[in-house]
XYZ file of C-alpha atoms in Angstrom:
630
model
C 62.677 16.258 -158.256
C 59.627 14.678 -158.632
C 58.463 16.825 -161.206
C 61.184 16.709 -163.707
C 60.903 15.419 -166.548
C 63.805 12.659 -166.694
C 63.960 9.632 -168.355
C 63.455 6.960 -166.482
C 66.924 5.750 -166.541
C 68.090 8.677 -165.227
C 65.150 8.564 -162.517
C 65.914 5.035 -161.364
C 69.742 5.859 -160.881
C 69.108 8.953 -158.871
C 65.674 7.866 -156.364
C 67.991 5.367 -154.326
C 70.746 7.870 -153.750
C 70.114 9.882 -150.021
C 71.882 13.553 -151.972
C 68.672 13.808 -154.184
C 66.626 14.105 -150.847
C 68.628 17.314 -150.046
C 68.129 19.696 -152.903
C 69.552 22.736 -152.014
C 72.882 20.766 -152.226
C 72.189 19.857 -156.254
C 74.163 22.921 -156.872
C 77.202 22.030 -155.541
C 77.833 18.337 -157.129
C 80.564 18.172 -159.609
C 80.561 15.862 -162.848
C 82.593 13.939 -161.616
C 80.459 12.985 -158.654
C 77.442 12.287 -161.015
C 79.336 9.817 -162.362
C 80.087 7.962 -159.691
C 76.412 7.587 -158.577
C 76.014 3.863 -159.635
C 73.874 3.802 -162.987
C 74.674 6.998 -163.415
C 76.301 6.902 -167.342
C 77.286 10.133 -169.282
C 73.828 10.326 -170.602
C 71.869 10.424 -167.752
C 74.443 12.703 -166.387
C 73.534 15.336 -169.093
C 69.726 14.508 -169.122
C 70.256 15.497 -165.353
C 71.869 18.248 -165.591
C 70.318 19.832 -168.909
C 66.776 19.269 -167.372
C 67.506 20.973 -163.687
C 69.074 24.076 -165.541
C 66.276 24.131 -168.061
C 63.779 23.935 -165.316
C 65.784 26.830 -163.719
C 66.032 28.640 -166.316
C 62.101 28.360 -166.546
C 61.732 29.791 -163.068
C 64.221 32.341 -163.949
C 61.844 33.420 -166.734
C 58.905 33.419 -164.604
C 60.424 36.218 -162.345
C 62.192 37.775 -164.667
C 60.180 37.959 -168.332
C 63.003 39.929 -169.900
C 66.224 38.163 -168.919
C 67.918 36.325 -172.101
C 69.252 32.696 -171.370
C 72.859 32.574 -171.598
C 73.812 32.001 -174.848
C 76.982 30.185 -173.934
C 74.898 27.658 -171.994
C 72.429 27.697 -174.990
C 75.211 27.178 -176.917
C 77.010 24.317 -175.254
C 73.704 22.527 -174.418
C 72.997 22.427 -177.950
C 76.463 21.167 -178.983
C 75.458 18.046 -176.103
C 72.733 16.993 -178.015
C 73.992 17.027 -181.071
C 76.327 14.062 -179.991
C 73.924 12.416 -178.264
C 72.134 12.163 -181.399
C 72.760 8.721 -184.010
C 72.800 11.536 -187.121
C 75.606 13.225 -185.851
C 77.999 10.100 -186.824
C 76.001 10.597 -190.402
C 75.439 14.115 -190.925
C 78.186 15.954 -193.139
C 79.495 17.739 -195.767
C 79.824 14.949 -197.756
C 76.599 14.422 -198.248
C 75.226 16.574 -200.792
C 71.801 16.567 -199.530
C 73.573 18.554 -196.369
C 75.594 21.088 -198.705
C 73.375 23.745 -198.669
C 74.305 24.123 -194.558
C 77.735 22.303 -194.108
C 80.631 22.877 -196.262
C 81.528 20.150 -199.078
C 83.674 17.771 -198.128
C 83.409 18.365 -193.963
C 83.742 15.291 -191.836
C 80.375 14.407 -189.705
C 79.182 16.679 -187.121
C 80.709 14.636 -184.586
C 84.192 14.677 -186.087
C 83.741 18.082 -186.507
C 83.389 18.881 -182.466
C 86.071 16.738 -181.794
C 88.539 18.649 -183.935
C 87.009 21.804 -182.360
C 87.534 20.576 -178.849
C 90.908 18.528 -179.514
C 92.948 22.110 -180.850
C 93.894 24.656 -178.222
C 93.576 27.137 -180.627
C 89.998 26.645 -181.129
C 87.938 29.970 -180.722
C 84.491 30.710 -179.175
C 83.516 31.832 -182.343
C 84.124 28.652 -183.905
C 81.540 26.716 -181.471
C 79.001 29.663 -181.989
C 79.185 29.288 -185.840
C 78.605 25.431 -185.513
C 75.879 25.572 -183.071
C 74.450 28.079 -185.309
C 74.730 25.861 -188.385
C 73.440 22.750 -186.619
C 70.019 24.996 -185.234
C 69.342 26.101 -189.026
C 70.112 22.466 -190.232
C 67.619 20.506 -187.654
C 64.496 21.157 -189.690
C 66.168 19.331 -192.648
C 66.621 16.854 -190.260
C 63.782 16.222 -189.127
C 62.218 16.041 -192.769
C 64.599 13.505 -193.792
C 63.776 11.395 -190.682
C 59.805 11.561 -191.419
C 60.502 9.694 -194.606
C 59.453 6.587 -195.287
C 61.809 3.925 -197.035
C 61.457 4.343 -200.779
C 61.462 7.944 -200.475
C 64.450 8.484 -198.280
C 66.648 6.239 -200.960
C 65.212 7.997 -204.004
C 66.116 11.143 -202.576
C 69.786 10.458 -201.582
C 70.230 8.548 -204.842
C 68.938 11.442 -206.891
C 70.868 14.295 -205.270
C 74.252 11.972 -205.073
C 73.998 10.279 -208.645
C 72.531 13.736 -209.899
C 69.705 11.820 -211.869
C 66.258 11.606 -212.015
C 62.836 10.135 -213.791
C 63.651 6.872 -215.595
C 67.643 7.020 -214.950
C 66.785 7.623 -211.125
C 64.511 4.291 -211.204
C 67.042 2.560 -213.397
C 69.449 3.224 -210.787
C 67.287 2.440 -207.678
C 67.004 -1.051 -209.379
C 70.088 -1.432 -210.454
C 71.853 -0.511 -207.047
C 68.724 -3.103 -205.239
C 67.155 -0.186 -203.698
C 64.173 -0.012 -205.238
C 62.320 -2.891 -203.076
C 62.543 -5.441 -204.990
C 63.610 -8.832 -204.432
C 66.689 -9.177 -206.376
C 69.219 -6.881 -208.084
C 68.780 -5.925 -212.273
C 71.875 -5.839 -214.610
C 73.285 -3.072 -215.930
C 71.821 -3.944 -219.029
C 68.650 -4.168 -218.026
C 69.166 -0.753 -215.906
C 70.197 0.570 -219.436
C 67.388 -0.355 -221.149
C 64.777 1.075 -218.627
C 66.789 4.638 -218.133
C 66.812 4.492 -222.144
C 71.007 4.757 -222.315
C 73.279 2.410 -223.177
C 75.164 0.085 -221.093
C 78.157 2.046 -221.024
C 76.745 5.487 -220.160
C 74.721 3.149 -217.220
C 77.395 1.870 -216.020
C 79.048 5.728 -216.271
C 75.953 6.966 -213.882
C 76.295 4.296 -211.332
C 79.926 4.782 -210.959
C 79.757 8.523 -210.321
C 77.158 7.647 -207.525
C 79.991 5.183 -206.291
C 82.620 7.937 -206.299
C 79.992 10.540 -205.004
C 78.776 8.564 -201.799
C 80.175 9.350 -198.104
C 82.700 7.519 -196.700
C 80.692 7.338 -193.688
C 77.331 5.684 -192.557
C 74.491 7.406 -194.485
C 71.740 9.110 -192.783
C 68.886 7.361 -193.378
C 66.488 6.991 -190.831
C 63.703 4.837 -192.496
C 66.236 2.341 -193.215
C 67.154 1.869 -189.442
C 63.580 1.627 -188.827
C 63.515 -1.009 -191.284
C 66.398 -3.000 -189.898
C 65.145 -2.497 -186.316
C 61.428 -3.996 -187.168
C 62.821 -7.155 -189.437
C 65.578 -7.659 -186.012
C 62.404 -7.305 -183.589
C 60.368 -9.723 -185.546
C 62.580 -12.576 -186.936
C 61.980 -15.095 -187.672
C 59.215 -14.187 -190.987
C 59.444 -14.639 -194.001
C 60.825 -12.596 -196.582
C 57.454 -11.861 -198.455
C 55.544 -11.557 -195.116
C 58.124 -8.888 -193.876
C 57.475 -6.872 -197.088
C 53.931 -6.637 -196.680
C 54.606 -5.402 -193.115
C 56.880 -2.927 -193.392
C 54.164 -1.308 -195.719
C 51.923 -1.857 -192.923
C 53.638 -0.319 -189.878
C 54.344 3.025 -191.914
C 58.186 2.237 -192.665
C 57.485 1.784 -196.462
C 54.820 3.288 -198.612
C 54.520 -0.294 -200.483
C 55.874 -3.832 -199.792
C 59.420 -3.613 -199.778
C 61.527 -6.721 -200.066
C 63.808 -7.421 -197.263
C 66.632 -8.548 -199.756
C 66.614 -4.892 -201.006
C 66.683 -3.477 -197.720
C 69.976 -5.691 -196.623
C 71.659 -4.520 -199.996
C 70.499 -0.951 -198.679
C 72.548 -1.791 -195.407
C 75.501 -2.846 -197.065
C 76.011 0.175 -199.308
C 74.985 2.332 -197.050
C 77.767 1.374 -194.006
C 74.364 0.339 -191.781
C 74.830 -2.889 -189.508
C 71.956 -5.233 -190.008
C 71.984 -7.863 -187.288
C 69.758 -10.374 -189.730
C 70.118 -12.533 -192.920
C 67.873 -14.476 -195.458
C 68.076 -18.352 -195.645
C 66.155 -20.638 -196.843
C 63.632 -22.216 -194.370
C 61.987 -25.459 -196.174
C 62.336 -23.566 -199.336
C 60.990 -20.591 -198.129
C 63.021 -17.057 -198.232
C 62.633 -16.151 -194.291
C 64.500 -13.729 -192.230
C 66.417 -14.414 -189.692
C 67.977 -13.415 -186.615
C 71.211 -13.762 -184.889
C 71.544 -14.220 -181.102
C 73.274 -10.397 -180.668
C 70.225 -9.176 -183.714
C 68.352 -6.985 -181.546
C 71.428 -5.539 -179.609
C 73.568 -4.770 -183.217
C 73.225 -1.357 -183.023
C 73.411 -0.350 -179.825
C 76.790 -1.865 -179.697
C 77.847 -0.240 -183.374
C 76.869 2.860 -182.395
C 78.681 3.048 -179.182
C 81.552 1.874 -180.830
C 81.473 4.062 -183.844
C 81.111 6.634 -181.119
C 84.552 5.678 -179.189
C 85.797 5.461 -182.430
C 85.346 9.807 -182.878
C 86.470 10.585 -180.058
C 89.672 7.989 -179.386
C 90.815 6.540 -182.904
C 90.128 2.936 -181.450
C 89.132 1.649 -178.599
C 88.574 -1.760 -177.200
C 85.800 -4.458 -176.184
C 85.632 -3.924 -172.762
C 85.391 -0.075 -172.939
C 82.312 -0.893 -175.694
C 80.280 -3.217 -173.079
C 80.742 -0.972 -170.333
C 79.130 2.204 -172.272
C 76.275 -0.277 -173.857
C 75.496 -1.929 -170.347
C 76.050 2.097 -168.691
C 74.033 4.242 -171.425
C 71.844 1.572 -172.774
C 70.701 -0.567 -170.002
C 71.995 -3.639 -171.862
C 74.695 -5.939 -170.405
C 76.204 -7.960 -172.625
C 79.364 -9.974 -172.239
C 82.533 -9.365 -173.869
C 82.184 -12.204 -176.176
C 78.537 -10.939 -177.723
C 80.295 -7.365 -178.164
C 83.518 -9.477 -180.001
C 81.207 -11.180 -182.028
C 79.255 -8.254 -183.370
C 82.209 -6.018 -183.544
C 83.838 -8.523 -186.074
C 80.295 -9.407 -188.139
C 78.065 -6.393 -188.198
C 80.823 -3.673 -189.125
C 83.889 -2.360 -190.497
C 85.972 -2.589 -187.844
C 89.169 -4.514 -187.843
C 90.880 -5.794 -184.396
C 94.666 -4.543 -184.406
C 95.948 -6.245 -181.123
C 93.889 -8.099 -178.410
C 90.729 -6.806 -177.738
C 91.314 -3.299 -179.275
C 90.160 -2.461 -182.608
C 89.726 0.510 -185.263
C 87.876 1.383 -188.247
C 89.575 1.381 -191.378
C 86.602 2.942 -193.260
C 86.723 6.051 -191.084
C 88.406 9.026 -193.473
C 89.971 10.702 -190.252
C 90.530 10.023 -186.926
C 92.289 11.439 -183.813
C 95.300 10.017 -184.003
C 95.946 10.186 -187.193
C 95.772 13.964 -187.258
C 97.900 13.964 -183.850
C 100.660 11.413 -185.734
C 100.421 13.520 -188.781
C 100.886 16.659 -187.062
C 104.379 15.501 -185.176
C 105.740 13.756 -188.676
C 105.197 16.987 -190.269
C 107.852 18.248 -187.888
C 110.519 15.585 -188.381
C 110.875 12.729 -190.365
C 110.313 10.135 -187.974
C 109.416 9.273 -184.261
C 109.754 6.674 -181.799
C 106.059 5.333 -181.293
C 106.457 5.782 -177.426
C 107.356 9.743 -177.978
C 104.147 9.526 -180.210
C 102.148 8.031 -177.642
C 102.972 10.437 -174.992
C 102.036 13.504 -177.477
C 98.781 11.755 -177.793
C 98.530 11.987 -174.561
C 99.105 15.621 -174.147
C 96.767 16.582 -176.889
C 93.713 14.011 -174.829
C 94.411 15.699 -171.989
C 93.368 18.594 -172.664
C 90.125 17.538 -174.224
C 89.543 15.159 -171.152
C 86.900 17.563 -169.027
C 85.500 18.362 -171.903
C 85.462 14.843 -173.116
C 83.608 13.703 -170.127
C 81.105 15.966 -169.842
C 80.131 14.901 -173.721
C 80.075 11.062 -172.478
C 82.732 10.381 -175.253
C 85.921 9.329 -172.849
C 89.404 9.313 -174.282
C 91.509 6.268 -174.689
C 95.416 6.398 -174.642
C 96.367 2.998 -176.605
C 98.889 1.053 -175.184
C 102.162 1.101 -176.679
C 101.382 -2.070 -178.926
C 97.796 -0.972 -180.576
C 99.411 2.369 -181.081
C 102.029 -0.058 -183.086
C 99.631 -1.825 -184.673
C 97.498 1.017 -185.998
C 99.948 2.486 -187.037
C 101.206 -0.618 -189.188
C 97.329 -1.143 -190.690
C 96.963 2.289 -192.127
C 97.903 2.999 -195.307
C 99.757 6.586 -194.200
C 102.224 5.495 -192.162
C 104.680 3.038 -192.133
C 106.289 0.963 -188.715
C 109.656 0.569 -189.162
C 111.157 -2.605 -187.509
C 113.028 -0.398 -184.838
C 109.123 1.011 -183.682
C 109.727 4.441 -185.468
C 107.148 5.201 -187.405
C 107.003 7.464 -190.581
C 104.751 9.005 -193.161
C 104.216 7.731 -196.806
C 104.163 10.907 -197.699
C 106.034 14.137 -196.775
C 103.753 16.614 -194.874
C 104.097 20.473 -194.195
C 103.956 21.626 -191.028
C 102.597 24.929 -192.554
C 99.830 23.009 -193.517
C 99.362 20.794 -190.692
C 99.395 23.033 -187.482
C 97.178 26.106 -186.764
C 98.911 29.541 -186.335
C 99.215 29.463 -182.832
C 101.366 26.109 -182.636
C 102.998 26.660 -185.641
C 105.218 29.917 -183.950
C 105.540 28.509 -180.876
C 106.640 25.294 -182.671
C 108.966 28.065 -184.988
C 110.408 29.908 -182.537
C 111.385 26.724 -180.281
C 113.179 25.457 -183.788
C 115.152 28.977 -184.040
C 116.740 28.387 -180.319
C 120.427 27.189 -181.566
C 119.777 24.285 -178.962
C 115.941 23.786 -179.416
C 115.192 23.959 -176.074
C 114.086 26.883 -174.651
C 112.160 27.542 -171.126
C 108.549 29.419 -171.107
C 109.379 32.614 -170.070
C 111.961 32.403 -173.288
C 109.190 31.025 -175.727
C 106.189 33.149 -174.404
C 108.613 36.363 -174.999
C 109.795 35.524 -178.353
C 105.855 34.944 -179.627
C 104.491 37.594 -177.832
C 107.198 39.374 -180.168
C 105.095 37.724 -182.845
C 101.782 38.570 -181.848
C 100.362 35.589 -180.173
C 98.866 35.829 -177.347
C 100.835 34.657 -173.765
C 98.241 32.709 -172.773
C 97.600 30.627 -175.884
C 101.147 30.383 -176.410
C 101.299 28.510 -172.780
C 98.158 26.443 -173.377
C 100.060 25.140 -176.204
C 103.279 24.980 -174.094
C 101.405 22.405 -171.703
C 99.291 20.618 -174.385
C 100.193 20.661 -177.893
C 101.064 17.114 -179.167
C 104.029 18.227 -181.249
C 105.993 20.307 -178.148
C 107.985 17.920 -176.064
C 108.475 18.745 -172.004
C 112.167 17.970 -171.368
C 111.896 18.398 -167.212
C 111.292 21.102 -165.342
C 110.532 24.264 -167.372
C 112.013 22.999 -170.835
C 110.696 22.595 -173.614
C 111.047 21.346 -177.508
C 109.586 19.993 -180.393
C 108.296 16.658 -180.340
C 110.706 13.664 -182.061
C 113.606 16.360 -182.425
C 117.030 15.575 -181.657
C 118.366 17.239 -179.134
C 122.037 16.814 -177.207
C 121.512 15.918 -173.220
C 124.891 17.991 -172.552
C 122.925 20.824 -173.965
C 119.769 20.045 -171.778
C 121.781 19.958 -168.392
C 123.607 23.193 -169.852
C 120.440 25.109 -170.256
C 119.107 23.217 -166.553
C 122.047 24.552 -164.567
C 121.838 27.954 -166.442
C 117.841 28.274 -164.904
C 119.033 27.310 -161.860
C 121.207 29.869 -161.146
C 118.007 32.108 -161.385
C 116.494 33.310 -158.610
C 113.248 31.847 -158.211
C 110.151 33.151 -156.861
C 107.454 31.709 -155.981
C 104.277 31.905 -157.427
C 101.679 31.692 -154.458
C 103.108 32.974 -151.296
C 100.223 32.016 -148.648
C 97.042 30.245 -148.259
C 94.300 30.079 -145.338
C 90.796 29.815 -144.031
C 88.726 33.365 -143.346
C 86.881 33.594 -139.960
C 83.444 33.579 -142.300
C 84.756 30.158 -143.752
C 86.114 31.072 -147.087
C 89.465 29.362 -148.453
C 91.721 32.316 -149.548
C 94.572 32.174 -151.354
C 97.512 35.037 -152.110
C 99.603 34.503 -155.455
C 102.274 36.696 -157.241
C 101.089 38.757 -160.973
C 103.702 37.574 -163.311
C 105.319 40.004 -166.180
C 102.755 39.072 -168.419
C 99.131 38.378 -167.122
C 97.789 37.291 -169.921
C 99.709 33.568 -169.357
C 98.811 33.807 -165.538
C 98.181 30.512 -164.354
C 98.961 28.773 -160.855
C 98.719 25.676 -159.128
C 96.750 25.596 -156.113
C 98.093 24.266 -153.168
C 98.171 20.489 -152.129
C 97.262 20.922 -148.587
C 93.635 22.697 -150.185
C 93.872 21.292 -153.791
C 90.938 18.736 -153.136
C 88.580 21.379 -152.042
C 88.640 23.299 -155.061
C 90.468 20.893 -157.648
C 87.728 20.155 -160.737
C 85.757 22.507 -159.547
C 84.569 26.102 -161.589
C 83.811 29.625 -159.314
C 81.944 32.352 -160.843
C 84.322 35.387 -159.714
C 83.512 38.644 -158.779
C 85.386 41.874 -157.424
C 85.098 43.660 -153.959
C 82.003 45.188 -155.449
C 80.109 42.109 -156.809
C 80.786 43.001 -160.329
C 80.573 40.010 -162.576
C 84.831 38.913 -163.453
C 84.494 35.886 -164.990
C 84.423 32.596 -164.345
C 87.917 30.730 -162.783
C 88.338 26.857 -163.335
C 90.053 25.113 -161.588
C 91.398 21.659 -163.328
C 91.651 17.435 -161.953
C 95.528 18.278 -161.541
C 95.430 21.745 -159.635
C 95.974 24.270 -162.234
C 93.661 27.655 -161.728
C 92.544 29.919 -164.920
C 90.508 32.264 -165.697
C 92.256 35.377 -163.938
C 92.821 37.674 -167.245
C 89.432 39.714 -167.591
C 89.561 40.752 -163.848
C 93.452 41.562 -163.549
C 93.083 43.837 -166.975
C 89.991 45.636 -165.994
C 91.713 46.073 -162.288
C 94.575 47.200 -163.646
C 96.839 45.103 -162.270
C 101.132 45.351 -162.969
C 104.055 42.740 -162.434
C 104.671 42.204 -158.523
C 101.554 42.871 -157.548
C 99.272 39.874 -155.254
C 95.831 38.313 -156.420
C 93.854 37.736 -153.618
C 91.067 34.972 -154.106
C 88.294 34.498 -151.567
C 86.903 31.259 -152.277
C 83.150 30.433 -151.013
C 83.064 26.661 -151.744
C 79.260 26.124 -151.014
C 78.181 28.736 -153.849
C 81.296 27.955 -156.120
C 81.883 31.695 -156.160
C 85.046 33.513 -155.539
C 85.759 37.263 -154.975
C 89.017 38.934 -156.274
C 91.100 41.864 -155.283
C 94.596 43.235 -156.191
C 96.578 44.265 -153.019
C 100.087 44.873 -151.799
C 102.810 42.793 -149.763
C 101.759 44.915 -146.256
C 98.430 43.773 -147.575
C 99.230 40.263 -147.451
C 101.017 40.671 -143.646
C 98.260 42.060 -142.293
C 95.754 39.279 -144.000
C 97.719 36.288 -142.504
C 97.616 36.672 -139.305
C 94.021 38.043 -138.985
C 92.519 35.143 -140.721
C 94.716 32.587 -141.521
């Protein structure tokens, strides 16, 4: 352990605890445990983890020249970074210096995985094509951030306004970007482009309508702000000089112009100008050097949740920063340094944001009715979170339900819904479903709609879209998460907000229960070699086969993935087993094996190696298995 390169965060939270004496048990630790090593935050977590599988990868490689890293590992590792990184907040399609690699108009990279992770329907493919994208677009990166000040501006002002030569310096100055200590007119911007006022004035708004509606990437500029924060007090004229002098500028640049370059640009500051014995100095507040720590964790709650709260915000900061701060600091810079607005207590949002979780989620269920209850809404919000939760974690960007009444609230501040006084809520506008909800949801949402009752039970919906062509087990992924499908009780289902008659419900309950049932695993036991086996039924259709494990042995395998294997130690998968007991992951080894309706899965579960071995056997099978080494 010594030898790793951590940071020394990471290094300090780990050398007190007794587990990181034992190595050989590394393995075996979950996430979840990680996190509940005291100091241990979601970054250090992933600087942990990332640097033992690099470094054994790299002994990998040394005994084996020719094996390839996994590319899904590659992949996902990649995809980490990128949202540990301030540019992925910044970084879009918006921003036509990024066209060339991200489509116009996309969200930030961060948005971007969140959608990806937030929709069930989300493909591999889709994750490859964005890692992909974000490896060819880091050299551009990395250009950008080796510019200094002037440079940086000129060149996002140039490719936005599409101008350059005297209407690009015009426009600098006009726009106080150009260093100097106060703003031009447009007149004056006019007469230095050589244009008139009017056409000026034409140029500058285009830049207006062309900017992000995000923070712009910038990197110079938060070098800038970070120095002036460090060093105030100093005067205005002083700082200028400086700035040229530490490399952040390639001449004096006025700190006046770099504040109006924070202001357009959606870039928290932290310091002001006043006027010290008639001398232009800048100044700091008391929360100046921790502004953007606490912005940017915010911001970052902000892509993942929608809103979140002050509390949640000085918890990451003091966690992934080393900074504690008290609720009142975090208030107080929350409410100065952004755009956030407070909607109820201490949660708040940010109106400037173009998208955010929950407005897609409340968008999605209005484009299936006309209006909802906001406690229906809340509980499809948190359907949709909970199945981004693992994944959620493991990014350090934790999802946050709102209570009831900032749920109300947001919905009430933004401009595309409106809260009725009986807490329905409804869009301004009319949405399409069609347009709203990807294919997958959109026929299981369809053929719930066609039942004459609207309820239907899984079996029921996963035959009528496999009828359709989708997939069983997608189809039941969206059964159990989609935001717009409502869970009526046991085994029924419906869309989200409709209206649907209780006499019906208990008329389509007593009608299951006159089924005969069968249960889905039939035993469970311990092996005389120590493995945890467990015996469960093949449904009709194996491609939605998914059980829940056992409470008596839940806790030994619950949150917990096993790289699976058949009799002969061919490679089967891998099967995950989720927080609330549900095992996947079955399909690729019950196709290739062959395996029919009635017919047992037998999993041998080693929980030291997280491996587990599969075989398909018969009911005499199973009697002769429970006795011998149950």
């Amino acid at each position: 352990m010594a030898e790793l390169p951590l940071k020394s965060r990471t290094r300090f939270a780990i050398s007190k605890h007794p587990v990181f004496r034992r190595p050989s048990e590394l393995p075996y630790l979950t996430f979840g445990q990680l996190l509940g090593i005291p100091g241990m935050g979601a970054h250090s977590v992933l600087d942990l983890t990332c640097t033992i599988e690099a470094a054994m990868q790299k002994a990998a490689d040394a005994d084996a020249p020719n094996t390839r890293p996994d590319d899904s590992a590659a992949m996902s590792e990649l995809l980490l970074d990128a949202l540990s990184q301030p540019w992925a907040a910044m970084v879009s399609g918006s921003d036509r210096r990024f066209q060339n690699w991200l489509p116009a108009g996309s969200p930030p990279v961060a948005e971007q995985i969140d959608i990806l992770t937030a929709s069930p329907e989300s493909r591999e493919s889709d994750f490859s094509a964005l890692a992909e994208t974000l490896k060819a677009l880091r050299p551009e990166l990395e250009r950008v951030t080796s510019l200094r000040l002037e440079v940086g501006l000129a060149e996002y002002v140039a490719v936005t306004a599409g101008v350059r030569d005297k209407r690009l310096a015009a426009l600098l100055a006009r726009l106080h970007l150009a260093g100097q200590p106060t703003q031009i007119t447009l007149e004056e911007a006019g007469t230095r482009a050589g244009v008139t006022r009017e056409r000026m004035r034409q140029i500058q708004v285009r830049f207006s309508d062309r900017q992000p509606k995000h923070q712009v990437f910038i990197p110079a500029l938060d070098r800038a702000l970070g120095w002036l924060s460090e060093n105030a007090p100093i005067a205005a004229t002083e700082a200028a000089q400086a700035l040229a002098e530490h490399n952040i500028s390639e001449r004096p640049f006025h700190p006046a112009s770099i504040l109006a370059a924070a202001r357009l640009l959606g870039h928290a500051t932290g310091v002001s100008i006043e006027s010290i014995r008639d001398i232009p100095t800048v100044v700091g507040s008391q929360s100046g050097p921790h502004v953007r720590f606490i912005v940017r964790e915010a911001q970052r709650q902000l892509s993942g949740s929608g809103v979140s709260n002050v509390l949640e915000v000085a918890a990451a900061v003091r966690m992934n920063h080393e900074q504690d701060h008290d609720e009142v600091l975090v208030r107080e810079v929350l409410q100065t340094y952004a755009s956030f607005e407070f909607l109820h207590g201490d949660w708040f949002w940010d109106p400037s944001r173009p998208s955010d979780p929950l407005r897609l989620i409340a968008r999605r269920v209005l484009s299936l009715v006309s209006e909802i209850d906001v406690e229906r809404l809340r509980e499809g919000i948190r359907r949709q979170f909970r199945f981004r939760e693992s994944l959620a974690r493991r990014m350090g960007r934790p999802l946050l339900v709102p209570p009831r009444a900032v749920l109300a609230a947001y919905l009430a501040a933004h401009p595309e819904f409106v809260l009725q006084p009986d807490s329905t809520v409804r869009s301004v506008r009319p949405l399409d479903y069609r347009s709203e909800l990807g294919p997958i949801e959109r026929t299981v949402v369809e053929v719930i709609r066609s039942s004459p009752s609207s309820v239907l039970d899984r079996s029921s919906v996963l035959q009528r879209t496999g009828a359709l062509g989708v997939n069983a087990n997608s189809a039941s992924i969206a059964l159990t998460y989609s935001s717009t499908i409502e869970h009526l009780g046991t085994d029924l289902w419906t869309v989200r907000g409709a209206i649907v008659d209780p006499v019906v419900v208990e008329s389509v309950r007593r009608s299951k229960a006159l089924r005969v049932r069968e249960r889905r695993v039939l035993d469970y036991g311990w092996s005389n070699d120590g493995r945890l086996w467990v015996a469960a039924r093949i449904p009709d259709s194996i491609e939605a086969f998914v059980f829940g494990v056992p409470s008596p042995v839940s806790r030994y395998l619950a949150g917990r993935d096993f790289d699976a294997s058949d009799m002969d130690g061919n490679p089967s998968g891998r099967i995950r087993v989720y927080d609330y007991g549900a095992a996947t992951g079955f399909v690729p080894f019950l196709r290739r094996a062959g395996a029919d309706e009635g017919d047992l899965l037998l999993m041998r579960f080693d929980l030291g190696a997280s491996t587990a071995i599969l075989s398909v056997i018969g009911n005499d099978d199973l009697d002769t298995l429970s006795p011998e080494e149950d």
